[in-house]
mmCIF file of C-alpha atoms in Angstrom:
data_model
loop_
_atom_site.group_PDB
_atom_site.id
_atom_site.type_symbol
_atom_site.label_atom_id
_atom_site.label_comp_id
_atom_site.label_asym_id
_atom_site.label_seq_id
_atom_site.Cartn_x
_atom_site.Cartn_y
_atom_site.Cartn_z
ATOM 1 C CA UNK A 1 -11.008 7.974 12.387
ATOM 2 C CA UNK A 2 -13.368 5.648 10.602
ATOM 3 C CA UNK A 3 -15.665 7.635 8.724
ATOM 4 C CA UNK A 4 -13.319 9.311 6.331
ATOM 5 C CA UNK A 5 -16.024 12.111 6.314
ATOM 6 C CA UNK A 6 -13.651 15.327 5.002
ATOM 7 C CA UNK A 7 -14.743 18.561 3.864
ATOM 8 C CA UNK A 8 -12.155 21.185 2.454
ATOM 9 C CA UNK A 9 -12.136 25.067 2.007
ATOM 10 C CA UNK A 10 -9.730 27.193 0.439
ATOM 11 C CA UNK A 11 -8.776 29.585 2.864
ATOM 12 C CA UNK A 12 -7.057 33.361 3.258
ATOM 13 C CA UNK A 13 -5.524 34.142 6.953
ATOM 14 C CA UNK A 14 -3.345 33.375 9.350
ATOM 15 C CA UNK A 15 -3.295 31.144 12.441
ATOM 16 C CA UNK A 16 -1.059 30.685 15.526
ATOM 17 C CA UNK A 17 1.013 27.686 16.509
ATOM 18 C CA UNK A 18 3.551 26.898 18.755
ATOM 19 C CA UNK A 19 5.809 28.193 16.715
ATOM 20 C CA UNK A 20 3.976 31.608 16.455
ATOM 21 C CA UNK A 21 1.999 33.317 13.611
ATOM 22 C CA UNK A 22 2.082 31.464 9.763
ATOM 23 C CA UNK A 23 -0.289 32.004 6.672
ATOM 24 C CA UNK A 24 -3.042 29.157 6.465
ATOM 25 C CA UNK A 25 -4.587 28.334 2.980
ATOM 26 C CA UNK A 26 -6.582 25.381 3.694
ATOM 27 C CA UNK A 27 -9.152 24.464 6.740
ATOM 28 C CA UNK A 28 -10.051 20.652 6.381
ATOM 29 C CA UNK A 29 -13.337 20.239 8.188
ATOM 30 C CA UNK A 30 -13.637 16.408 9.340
ATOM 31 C CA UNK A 31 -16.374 14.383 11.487
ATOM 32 C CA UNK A 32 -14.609 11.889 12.801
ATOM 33 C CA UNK A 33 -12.809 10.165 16.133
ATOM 34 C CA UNK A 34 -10.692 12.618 17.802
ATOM 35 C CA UNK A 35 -7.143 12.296 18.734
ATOM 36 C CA UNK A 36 -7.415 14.221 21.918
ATOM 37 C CA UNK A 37 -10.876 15.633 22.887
ATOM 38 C CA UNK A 38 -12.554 12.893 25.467
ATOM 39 C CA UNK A 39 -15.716 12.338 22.681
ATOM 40 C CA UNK A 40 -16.224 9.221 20.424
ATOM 41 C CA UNK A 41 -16.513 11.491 17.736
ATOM 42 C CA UNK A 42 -15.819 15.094 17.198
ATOM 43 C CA UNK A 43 -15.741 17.900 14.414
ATOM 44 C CA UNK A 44 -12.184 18.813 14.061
ATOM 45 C CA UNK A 45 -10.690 21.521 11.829
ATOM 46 C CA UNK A 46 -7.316 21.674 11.016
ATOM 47 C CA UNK A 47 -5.922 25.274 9.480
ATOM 48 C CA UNK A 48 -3.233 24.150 7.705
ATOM 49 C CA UNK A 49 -0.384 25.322 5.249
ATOM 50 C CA UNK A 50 0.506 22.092 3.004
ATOM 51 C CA UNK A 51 3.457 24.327 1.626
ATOM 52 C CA UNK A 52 5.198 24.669 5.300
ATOM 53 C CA UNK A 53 5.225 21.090 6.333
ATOM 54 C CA UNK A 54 2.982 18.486 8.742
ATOM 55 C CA UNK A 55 3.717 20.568 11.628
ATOM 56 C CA UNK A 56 1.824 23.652 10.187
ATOM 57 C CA UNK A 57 -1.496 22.820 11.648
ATOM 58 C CA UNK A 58 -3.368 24.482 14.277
ATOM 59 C CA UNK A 59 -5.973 21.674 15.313
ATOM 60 C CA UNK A 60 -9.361 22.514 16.975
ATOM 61 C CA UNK A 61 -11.577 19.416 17.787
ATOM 62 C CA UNK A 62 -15.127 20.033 19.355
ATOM 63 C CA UNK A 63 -18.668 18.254 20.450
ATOM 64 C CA UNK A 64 -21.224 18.566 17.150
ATOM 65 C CA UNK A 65 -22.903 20.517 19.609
ATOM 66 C CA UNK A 66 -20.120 22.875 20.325
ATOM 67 C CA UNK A 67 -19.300 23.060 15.926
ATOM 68 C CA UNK A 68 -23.292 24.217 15.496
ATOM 69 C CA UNK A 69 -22.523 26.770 18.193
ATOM 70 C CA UNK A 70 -19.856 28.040 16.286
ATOM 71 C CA UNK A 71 -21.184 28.211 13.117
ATOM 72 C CA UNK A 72 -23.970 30.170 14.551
ATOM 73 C CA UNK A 73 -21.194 32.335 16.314
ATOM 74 C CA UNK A 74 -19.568 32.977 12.994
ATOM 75 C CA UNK A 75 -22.549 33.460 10.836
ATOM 76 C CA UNK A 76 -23.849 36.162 13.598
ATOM 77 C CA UNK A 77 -20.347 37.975 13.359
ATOM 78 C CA UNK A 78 -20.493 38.283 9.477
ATOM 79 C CA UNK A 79 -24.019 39.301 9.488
ATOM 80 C CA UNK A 80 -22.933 41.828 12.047
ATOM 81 C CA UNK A 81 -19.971 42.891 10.101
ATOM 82 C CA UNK A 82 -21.634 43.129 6.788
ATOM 83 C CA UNK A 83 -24.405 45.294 7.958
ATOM 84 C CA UNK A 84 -21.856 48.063 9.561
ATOM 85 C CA UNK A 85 -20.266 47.949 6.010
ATOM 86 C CA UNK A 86 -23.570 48.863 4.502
ATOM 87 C CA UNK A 87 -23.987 52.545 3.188
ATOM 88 C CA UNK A 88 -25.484 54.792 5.223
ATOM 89 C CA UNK A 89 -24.387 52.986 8.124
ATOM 90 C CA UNK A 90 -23.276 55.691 11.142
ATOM 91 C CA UNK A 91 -21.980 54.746 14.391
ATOM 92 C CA UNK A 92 -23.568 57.643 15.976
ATOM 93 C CA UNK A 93 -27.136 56.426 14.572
ATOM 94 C CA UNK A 94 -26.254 53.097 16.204
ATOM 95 C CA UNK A 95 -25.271 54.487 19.982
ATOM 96 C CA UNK A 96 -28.369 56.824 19.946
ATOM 97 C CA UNK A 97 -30.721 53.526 19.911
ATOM 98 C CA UNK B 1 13.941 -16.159 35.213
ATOM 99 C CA UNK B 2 16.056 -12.876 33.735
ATOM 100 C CA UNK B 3 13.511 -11.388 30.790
ATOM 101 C CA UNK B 4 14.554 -8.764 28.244
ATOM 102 C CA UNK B 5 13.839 -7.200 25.122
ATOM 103 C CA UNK B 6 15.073 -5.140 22.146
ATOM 104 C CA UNK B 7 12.348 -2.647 20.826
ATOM 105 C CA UNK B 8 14.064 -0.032 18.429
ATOM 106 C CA UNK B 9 13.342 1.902 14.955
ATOM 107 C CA UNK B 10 14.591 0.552 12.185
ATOM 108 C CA UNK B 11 14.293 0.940 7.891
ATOM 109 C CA UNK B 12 12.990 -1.427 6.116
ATOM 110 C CA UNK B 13 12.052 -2.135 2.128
ATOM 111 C CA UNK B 14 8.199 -1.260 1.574
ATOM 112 C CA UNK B 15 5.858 -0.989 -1.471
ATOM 113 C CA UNK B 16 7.862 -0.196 -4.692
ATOM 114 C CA UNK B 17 11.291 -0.695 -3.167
ATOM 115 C CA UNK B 18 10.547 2.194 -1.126
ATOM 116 C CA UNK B 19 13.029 2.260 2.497
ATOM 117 C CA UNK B 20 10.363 3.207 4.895
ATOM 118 C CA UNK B 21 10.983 3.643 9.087
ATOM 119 C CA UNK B 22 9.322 0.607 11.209
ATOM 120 C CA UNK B 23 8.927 -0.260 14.985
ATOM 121 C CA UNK B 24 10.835 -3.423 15.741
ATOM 122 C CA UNK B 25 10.324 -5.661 18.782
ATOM 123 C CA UNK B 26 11.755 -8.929 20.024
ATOM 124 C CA UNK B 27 12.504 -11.164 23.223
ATOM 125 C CA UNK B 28 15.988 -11.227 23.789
ATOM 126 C CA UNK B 29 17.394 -15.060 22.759
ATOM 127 C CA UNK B 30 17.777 -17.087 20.034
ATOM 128 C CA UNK B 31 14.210 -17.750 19.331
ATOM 129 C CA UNK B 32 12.772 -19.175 16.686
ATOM 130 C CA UNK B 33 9.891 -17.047 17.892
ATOM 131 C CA UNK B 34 6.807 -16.329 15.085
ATOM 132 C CA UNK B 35 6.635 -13.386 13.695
ATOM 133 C CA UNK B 36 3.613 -10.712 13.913
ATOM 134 C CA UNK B 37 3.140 -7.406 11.602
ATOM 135 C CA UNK B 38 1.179 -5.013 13.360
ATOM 136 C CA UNK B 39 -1.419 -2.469 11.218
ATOM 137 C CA UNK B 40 -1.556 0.923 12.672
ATOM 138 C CA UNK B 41 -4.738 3.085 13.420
ATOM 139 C CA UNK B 42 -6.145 6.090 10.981
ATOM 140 C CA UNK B 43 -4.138 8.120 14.161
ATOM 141 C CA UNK B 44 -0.469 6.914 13.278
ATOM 142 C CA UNK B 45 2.195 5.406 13.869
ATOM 143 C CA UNK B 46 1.700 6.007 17.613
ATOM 144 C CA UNK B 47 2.627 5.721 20.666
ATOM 145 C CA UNK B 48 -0.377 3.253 21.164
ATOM 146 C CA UNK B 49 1.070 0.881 18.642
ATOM 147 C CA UNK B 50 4.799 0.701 19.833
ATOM 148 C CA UNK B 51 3.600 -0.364 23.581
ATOM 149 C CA UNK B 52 1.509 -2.623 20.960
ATOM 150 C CA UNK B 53 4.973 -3.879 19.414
ATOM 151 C CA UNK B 54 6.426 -4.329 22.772
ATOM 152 C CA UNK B 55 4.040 -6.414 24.026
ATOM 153 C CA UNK B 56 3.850 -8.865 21.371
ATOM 154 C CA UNK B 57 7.585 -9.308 22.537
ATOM 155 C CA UNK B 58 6.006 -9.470 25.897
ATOM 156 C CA UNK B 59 4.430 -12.555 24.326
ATOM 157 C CA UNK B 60 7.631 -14.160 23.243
ATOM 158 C CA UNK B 61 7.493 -12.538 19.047
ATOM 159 C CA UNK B 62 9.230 -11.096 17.078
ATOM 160 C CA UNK B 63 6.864 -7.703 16.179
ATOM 161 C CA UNK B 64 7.562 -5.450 13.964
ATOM 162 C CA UNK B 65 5.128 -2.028 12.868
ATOM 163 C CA UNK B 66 5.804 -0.445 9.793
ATOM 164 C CA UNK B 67 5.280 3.608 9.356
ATOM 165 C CA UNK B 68 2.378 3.158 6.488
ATOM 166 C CA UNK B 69 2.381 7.160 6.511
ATOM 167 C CA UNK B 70 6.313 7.292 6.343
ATOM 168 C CA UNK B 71 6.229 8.619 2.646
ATOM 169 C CA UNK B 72 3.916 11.983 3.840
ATOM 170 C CA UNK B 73 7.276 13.039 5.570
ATOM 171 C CA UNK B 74 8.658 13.598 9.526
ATOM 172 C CA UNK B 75 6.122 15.209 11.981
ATOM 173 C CA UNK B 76 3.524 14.436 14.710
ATOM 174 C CA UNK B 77 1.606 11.539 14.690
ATOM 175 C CA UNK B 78 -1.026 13.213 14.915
ATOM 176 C CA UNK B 79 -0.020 15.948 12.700
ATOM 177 C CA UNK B 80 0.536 13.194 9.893
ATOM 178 C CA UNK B 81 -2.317 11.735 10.638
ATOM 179 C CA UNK B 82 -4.271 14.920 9.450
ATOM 180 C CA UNK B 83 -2.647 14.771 6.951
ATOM 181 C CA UNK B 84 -3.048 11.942 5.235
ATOM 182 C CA UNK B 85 -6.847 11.998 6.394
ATOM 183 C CA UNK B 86 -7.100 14.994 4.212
ATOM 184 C CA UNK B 87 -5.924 13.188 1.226
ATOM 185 C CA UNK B 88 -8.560 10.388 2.193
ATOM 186 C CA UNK B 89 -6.168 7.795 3.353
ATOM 187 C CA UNK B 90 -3.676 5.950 1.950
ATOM 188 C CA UNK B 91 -3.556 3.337 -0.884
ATOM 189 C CA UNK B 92 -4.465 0.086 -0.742
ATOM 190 C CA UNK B 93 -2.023 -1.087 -3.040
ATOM 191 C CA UNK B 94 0.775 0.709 -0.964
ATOM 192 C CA UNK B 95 -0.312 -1.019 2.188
ATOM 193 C CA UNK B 96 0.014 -4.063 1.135
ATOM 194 C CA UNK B 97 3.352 -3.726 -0.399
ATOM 195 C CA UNK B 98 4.475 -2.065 2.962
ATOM 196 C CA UNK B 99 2.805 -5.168 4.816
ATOM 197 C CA UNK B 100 4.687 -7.769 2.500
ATOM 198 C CA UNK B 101 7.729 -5.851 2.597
ATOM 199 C CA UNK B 102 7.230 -6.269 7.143
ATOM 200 C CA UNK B 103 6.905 -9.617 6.247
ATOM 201 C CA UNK B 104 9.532 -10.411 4.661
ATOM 202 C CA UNK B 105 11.774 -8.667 6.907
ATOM 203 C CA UNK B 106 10.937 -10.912 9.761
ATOM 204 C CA UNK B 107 11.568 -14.063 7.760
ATOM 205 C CA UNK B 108 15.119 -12.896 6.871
ATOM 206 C CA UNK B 109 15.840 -12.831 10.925
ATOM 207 C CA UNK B 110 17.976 -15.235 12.549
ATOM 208 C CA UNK B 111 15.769 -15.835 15.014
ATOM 209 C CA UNK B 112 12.254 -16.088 13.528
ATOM 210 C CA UNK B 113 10.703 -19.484 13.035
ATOM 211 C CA UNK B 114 8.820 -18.764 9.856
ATOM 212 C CA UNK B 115 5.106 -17.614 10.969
ATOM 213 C CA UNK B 116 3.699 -14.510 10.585
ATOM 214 C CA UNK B 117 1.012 -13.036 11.681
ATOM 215 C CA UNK B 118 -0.854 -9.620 10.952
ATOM 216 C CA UNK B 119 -2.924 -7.697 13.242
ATOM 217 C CA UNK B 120 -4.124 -4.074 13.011
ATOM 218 C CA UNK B 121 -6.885 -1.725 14.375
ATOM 219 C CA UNK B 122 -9.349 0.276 13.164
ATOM 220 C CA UNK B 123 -8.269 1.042 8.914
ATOM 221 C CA UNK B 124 -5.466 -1.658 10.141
ATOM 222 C CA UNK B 125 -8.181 -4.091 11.088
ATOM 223 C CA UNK B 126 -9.159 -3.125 7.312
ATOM 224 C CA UNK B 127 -6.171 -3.200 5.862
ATOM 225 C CA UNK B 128 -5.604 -6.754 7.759
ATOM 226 C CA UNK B 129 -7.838 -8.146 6.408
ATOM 227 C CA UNK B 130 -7.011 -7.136 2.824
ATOM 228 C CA UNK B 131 -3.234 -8.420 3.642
ATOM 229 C CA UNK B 132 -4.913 -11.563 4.203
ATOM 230 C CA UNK B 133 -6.775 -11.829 1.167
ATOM 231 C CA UNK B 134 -4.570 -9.796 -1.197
ATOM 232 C CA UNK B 135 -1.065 -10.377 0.391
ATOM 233 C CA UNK B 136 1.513 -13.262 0.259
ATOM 234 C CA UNK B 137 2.838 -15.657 2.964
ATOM 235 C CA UNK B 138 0.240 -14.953 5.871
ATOM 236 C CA UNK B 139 -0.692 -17.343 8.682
ATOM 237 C CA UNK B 140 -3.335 -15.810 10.529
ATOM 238 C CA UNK B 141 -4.961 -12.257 10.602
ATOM 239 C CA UNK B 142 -6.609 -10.540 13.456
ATOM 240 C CA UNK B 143 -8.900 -7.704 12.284
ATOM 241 C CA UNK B 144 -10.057 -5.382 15.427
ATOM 242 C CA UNK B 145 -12.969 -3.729 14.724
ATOM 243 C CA UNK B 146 -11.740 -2.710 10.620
ATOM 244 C CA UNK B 147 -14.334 -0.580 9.376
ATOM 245 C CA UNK B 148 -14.840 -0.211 5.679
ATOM 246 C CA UNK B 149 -14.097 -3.575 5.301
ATOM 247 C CA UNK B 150 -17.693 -3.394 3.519
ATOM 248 C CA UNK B 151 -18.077 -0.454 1.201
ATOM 249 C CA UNK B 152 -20.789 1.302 -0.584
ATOM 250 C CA UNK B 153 -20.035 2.232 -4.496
ATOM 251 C CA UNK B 154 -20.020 5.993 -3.479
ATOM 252 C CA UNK B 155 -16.721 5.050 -0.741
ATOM 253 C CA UNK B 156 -15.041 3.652 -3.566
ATOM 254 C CA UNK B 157 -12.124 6.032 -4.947
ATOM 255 C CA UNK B 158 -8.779 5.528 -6.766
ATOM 256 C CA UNK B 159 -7.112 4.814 -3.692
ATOM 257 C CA UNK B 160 -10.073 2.342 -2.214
ATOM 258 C CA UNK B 161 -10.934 1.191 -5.382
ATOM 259 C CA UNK B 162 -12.294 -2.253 -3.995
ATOM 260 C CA UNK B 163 -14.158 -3.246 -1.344
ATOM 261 C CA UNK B 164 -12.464 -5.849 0.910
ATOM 262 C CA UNK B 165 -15.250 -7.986 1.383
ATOM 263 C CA UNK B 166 -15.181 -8.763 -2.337
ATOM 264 C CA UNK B 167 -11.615 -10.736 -2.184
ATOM 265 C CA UNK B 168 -13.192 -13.014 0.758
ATOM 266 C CA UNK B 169 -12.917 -15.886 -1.744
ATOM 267 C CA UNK B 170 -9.048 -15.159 -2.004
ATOM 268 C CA UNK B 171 -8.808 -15.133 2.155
ATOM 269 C CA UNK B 172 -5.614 -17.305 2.740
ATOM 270 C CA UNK B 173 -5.111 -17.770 6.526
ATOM 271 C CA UNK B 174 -7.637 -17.953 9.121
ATOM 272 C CA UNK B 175 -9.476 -15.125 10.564
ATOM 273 C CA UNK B 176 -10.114 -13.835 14.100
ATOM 274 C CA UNK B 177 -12.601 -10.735 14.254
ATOM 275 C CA UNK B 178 -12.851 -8.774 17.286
ATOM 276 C CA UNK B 179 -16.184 -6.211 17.255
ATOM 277 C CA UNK B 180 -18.375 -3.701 19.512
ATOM 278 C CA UNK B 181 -21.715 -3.889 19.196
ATOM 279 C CA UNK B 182 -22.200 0.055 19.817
ATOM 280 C CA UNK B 183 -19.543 0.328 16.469
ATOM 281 C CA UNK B 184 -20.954 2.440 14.209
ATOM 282 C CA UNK B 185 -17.985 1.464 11.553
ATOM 283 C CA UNK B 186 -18.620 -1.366 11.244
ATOM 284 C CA UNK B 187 -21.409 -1.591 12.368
ATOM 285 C CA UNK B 188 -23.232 -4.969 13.588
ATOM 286 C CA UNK B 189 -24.753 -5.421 10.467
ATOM 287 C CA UNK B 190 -22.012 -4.764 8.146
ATOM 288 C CA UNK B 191 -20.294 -7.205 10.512
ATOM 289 C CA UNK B 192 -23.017 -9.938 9.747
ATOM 290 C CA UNK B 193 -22.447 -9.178 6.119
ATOM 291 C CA UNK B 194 -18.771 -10.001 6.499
ATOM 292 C CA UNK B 195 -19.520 -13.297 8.064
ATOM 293 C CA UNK B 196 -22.098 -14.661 5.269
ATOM 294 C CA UNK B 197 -19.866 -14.145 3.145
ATOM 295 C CA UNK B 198 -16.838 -16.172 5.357
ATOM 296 C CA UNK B 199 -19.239 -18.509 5.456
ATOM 297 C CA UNK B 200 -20.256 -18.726 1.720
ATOM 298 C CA UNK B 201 -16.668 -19.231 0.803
ATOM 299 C CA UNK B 202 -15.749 -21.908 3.435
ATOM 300 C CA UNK B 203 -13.042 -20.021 5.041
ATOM 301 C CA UNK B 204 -12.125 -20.636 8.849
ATOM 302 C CA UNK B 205 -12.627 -17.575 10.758
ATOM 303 C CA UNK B 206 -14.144 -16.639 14.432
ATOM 304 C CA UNK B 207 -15.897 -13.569 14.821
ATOM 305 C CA UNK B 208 -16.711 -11.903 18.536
ATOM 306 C CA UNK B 209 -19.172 -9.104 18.892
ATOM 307 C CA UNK B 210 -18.759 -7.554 22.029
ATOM 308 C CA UNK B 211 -21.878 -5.849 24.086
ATOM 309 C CA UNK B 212 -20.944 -2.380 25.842
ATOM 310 C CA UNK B 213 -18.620 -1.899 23.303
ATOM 311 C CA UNK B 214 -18.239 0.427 20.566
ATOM 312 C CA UNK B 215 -15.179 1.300 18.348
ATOM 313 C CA UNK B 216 -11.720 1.248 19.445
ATOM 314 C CA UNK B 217 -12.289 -0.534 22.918
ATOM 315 C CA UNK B 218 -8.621 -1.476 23.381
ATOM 316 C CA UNK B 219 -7.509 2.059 23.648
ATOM 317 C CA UNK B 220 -7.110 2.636 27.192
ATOM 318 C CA UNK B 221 -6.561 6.525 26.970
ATOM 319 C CA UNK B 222 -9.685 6.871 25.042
ATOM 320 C CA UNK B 223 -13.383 7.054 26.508
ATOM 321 C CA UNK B 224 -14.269 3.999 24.410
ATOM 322 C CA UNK B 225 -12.012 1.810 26.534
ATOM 323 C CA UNK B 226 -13.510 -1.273 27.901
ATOM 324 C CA UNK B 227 -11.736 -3.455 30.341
ATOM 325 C CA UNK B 228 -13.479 -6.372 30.624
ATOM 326 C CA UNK B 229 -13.787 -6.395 26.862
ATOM 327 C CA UNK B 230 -10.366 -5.834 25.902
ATOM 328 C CA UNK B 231 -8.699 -7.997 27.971
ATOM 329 C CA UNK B 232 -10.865 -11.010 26.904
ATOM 330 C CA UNK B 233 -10.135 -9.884 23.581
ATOM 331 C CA UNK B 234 -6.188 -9.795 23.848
ATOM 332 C CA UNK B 235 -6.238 -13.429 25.433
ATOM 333 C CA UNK B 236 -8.307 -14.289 22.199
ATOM 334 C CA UNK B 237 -5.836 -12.470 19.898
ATOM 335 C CA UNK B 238 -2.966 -14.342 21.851
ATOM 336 C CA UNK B 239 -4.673 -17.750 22.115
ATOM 337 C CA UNK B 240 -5.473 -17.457 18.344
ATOM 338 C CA UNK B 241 -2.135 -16.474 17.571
ATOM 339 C CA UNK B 242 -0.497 -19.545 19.556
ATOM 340 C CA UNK B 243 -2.267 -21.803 18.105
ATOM 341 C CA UNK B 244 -1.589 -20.988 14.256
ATOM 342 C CA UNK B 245 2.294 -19.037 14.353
ATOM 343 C CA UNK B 246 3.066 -22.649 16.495
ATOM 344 C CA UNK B 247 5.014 -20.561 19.647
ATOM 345 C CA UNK B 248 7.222 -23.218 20.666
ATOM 346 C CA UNK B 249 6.424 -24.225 23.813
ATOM 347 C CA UNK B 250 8.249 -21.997 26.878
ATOM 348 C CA UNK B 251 8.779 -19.365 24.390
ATOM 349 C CA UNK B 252 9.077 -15.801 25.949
ATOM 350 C CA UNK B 253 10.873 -13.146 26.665
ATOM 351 C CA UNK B 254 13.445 -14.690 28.839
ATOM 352 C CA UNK B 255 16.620 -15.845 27.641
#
């Protein structure tokens, strides 16, 4: 945990922890050593919810390769969503292709 | 010989008068053993650092680890840690209240002979080193592989506001640096920096840059752990440390 590199985003959703489901407001994006994953450093994001305590984290650390993958992953599954939300869009003109 | 030890919690008065929560560790006895404060890692007050603690005892000191993220509240480690990474770290100015305050707390036991030392990894090796230059009353500083210690303007914030290597002319004890080649904070160079500037001031310090090494190579539950490395770097820390904290000769943890 030397580089101090932090990025932040205001979030709207929910995550699950040991303690079950709880409303997340921030993810803090960090490039940095890991505390558990066996790299030297990782991408870790925490969802957290600074108004329920420390504990309120759900913690996801990952190779740089594995965080591109992702955002890829995400990126394709908006795109996806988006165009399905599009007018005109029929899921009978999509299963006839 | 019968050997023993008392490692516990305990509260002690930090920065501002604040009670904060510390790792304590001493041979059983009546001493005087030297004292050492250790600096934890950006990960917490940790497991890592009370087998740390204990082993100083190990050594025949009195140890003692303060909680430096005890005012972001009870959790984790780890959960804390995040925490308090999020906010960018904590003060400097808090640290080395908390550090003094560890200080003075081993000078008040009966069985302490008057020495201190401070030792920390990673921001503690940073925040060692700014004990050392910033802080009262210390005898010798160990900083394992600090990074940060130089800064860039753009690193600086309210709670960094100055970079460490500008109070080397203030450096009060001597210095023992312990470094990985492969570090990329700090890195080699930044290390070199560091040691002109040791150098320009006249301070007594040793520096050792280890090959096959990179950042955190005393952790041996991380994949950065060296073996060969780390142990001839804990016989330096302890040589280092015997030979400026004055461990009375026979000193250990048997009683």
């Amino acid at each position: 945990m030397c580089t101090w590199i932090v990025e932040k985003a205001d979030i709207s959703g929910s995550a699950k922890g040991p303690n079950g489901w709880f409303p997340v407001t921030r993810a803090n994006v960090c490039y940095d050593h890991p505390s558990h994953a066996f790299l030297e450093h990782s991408l870790n994001i925490d969802f957290v919810n600074e108004e329920l305590g420390t504990g309120a984290r759900v913690a996801v650390e990952m190779s740089a390769e594995s965080a591109r993958s992702l955002v890829r992953a995400i990126l394709a599954a908006l795109e996806t969503g988006d165009g399905q939300h599009q007018p005109g869009y029929s899921l009978s003109g999509a299963s006839a292709d | 010989m019968y050997e023993g030890m008392i490692a516990e919690t305990t509260t002690m008065r930090g920065h501002g008068g604040d009670d904060i929560m510390a790792y304590l560790a001493r041979p059983l006895g009546a001493g005087p053993f030297p004292g050492v404060v250790l600096i934890h890692h950006a990960p917490g007050w940790d497991e890592w650092y009370r087998e740390a603690t204990r082993k100083f005892a190990h050594h025949g000191y009195a140890a003692i680890s303060p909680n430096l993220y005890h005012r972001e509240g009870p959790g984790s480690p780890d959960d804390v840690a995040a925490k308090v990474r999020a906010a960018g770290g904590v003060p400097d100015d808090q640290v080395i209240g908390d550090v003094e305050g560890a200080m003075r707390y081993l000078r008040a036991l009966p069985y302490h002979n008057g020495k201190v030392g401070v030792i920390g990894t990673c921001s503690g090796g940073r925040q060692t080193y700014l004990v050392a230059c910033r802080g009262k009353g210390v005898d010798a500083a160990v900083d394992c592989w600090g990074g940060r210690v130089v800064m860039s303007q753009q690193e600086l914030n309210p709670r960094q506001p100055v970079a460490p290597i500008d109070y080397t002319k203030d450096l009060s004890c001597p210095l023992l640096g312990l470094f990985g080649e492969e570090d990329q904070s700090p890195t080699p160079e930044q290390v070199a920096l560091h040691e002109e500037e040791l150098k320009k001031h006249g301070k007594t310090y040793e520096f050792h840059m280890y090959s096959n090494a990179g950042h955190g190579f005393f952790y041996y539950d991380r994949p950065n752990y060296r073996i060969e490395q780390a142990l001839d770097g804990w016989n330096k820390v302890f040589a280092f440390f015997e030979k400026h904290l004055s461990v009375p000769s026979g000193a250990g943890a048997g009683v």
